[in-house]
Amino acid sequence: MKKYTFDKGGIHPPDHKELTRNLPVETMPLPDELWVSMAQHFGAPATPLVKRKDRVGEGDLIGAVEKGLGANVHSPASGEVVAIASVPHPILGKVPAVVIKVDHSAPPKDYEARPWDGLSPQELLGRIKEAGIVGMGGAGFPTHIKLNPPPQAKVDTLIINGAECESYLTADHRLMVEHPEEVVEGVAIIMKILGVARAYIGVELNKPEAIEALEQAVKKSARQITVAPLEVKYPQGSEKQLIQAITGRRVPGGGLPADVGCVVQNVGTTWAIYQAVVLGKNLYERILTVSGRGVKRPANLLCRVGVRVADIVDYLGGLSEETVKFILGGPMMGFAMADLSAPVTKTTSGVTFLSRKEADLSNYGPCIRCGRCLAVCPMGLSPNEISIYMEKGRFEDTPRFGLLDCFECGCCAFICPSKRPLVQFIRTAKMKLRQKAMATKKG
């Protein structure tokens, strides 16, 4: 069997997937209240289209972005709007949200499959835009824009990202095992939109059940789709690394996948596209993993957007006394949070609760110039230099060490013997450069 992989850097962190790998997806019961964030996508937050005391139905449009990048936001359940409030966000601090009191007596919305072969690519894109679909691997880029590259891009290859190389997370794994036919049909829809005849589904070899399920579904569909077994190596699921692993093409610095004829979509996004086009269902729920030895009962949950982490913790029996860290996402690329009231969004792939034995809480030391971070960086950057310049307050000098090509995978911080928070230095440098650019523009 051919094993696909990228050639520069990478690491092999403990994956801890045994905690949830074999747990079927279960449906999280609706809580009494949902906090539906208006910032669930790349771009400006959506504007609420409802006000206090309004009645909303499951799937109703409640937020929209009129200008710039963004995506529609829909009500995850029937109920009454009780407030327009601010809720925690891992990057933006506080963001606007629609708070909905759930009507538990309302019947669930029914969806029926309908044919889509007769729809044009533009009609399919319109349905995806209407459904508010975004990249569900974490970036949250609006899918209707990503699937409409400029003609000069000459896209010829679609890659579906089922690598799920992040430690602890198994939501995509369970999705591929339990809904392979729907994933494959979603791939076919994207192929029609892009007008491509070639598609790959990249899955790491530590997910043999998913590879087998997808291969069987591809055979039934008789479509030109290849299930590509990926070597188990982090960050195999990064767009640029995945493109190189499967096609051998290299996305240039500052470039996009479309520049080398590729479009990459997460497998969760692909399933959402199937649901939007075939079932007419807007995006207001997703599968996520709740894991780590800090939570009493790990699980893979089908969870409505707007459910608070605190509600998930209660449902799963609470936290261990040894819990010391809570992360939205996985430990490599997720965001440590202090507030359990943070709501689930379209981009929440998991929630990780680390125990004292799992989390390294030691203080960091000075750079010892060992070069390990340079060796493992999949982009060939200099994280050590960025951190040193940041410590001296010289953030303006960091771009020459590759700052803007960094996608914050965390390989450098993982391997650093001095335990330096290299990703945090990098994120801070990017933030300060943005702030300086905005101040200069206003001035």
CSV table of N, CA and C in Angstrom, one decimal, residues 38 67 80 257 312 354 365 375 379-380 395:
chain,number,residue,atom,x,y,z
A,38,MET,N,-22.5,34.9,17.0
A,38,MET,CA,-22.5,35.5,15.7
A,38,MET,C,-21.2,35.5,15.0
A,67,LYS,N,-21.7,42.6,4.3
A,67,LYS,CA,-20.6,43.0,3.5
A,67,LYS,C,-19.4,42.2,4.0
A,80,GLU,N,-37.6,30.8,22.0
A,80,GLU,CA,-37.8,32.3,22.1
A,80,GLU,C,-36.5,33.0,22.4
A,257,PRO,N,-4.1,27.1,-2.0
A,257,PRO,CA,-4.1,25.8,-2.7
A,257,PRO,C,-4.6,26.0,-4.2
A,312,ILE,N,-22.2,20.6,28.4
A,312,ILE,CA,-21.6,19.3,27.9
A,312,ILE,C,-21.0,18.6,29.1
A,354,LEU,N,-7.6,18.4,30.1
A,354,LEU,CA,-6.4,17.7,30.5
A,354,LEU,C,-6.2,17.6,32.0
A,365,GLY,N,12.0,28.4,29.8
A,365,GLY,CA,13.3,29.0,30.0
A,365,GLY,C,13.8,29.7,28.8
A,375,ALA,N,14.1,22.0,12.9
A,375,ALA,CA,14.0,20.7,12.2
A,375,ALA,C,12.6,20.2,12.1
A,379,MET,N,7.0,24.1,7.6
A,379,MET,CA,7.1,25.2,6.7
A,379,MET,C,8.5,25.7,6.5
A,380,GLY,N,9.5,25.1,7.3
A,380,GLY,CA,10.9,25.6,7.2
A,380,GLY,C,11.1,27.0,7.8
A,395,PHE,N,8.6,43.2,17.4
A,395,PHE,CA,7.7,42.4,16.6
A,395,PHE,C,7.8,42.8,15.1
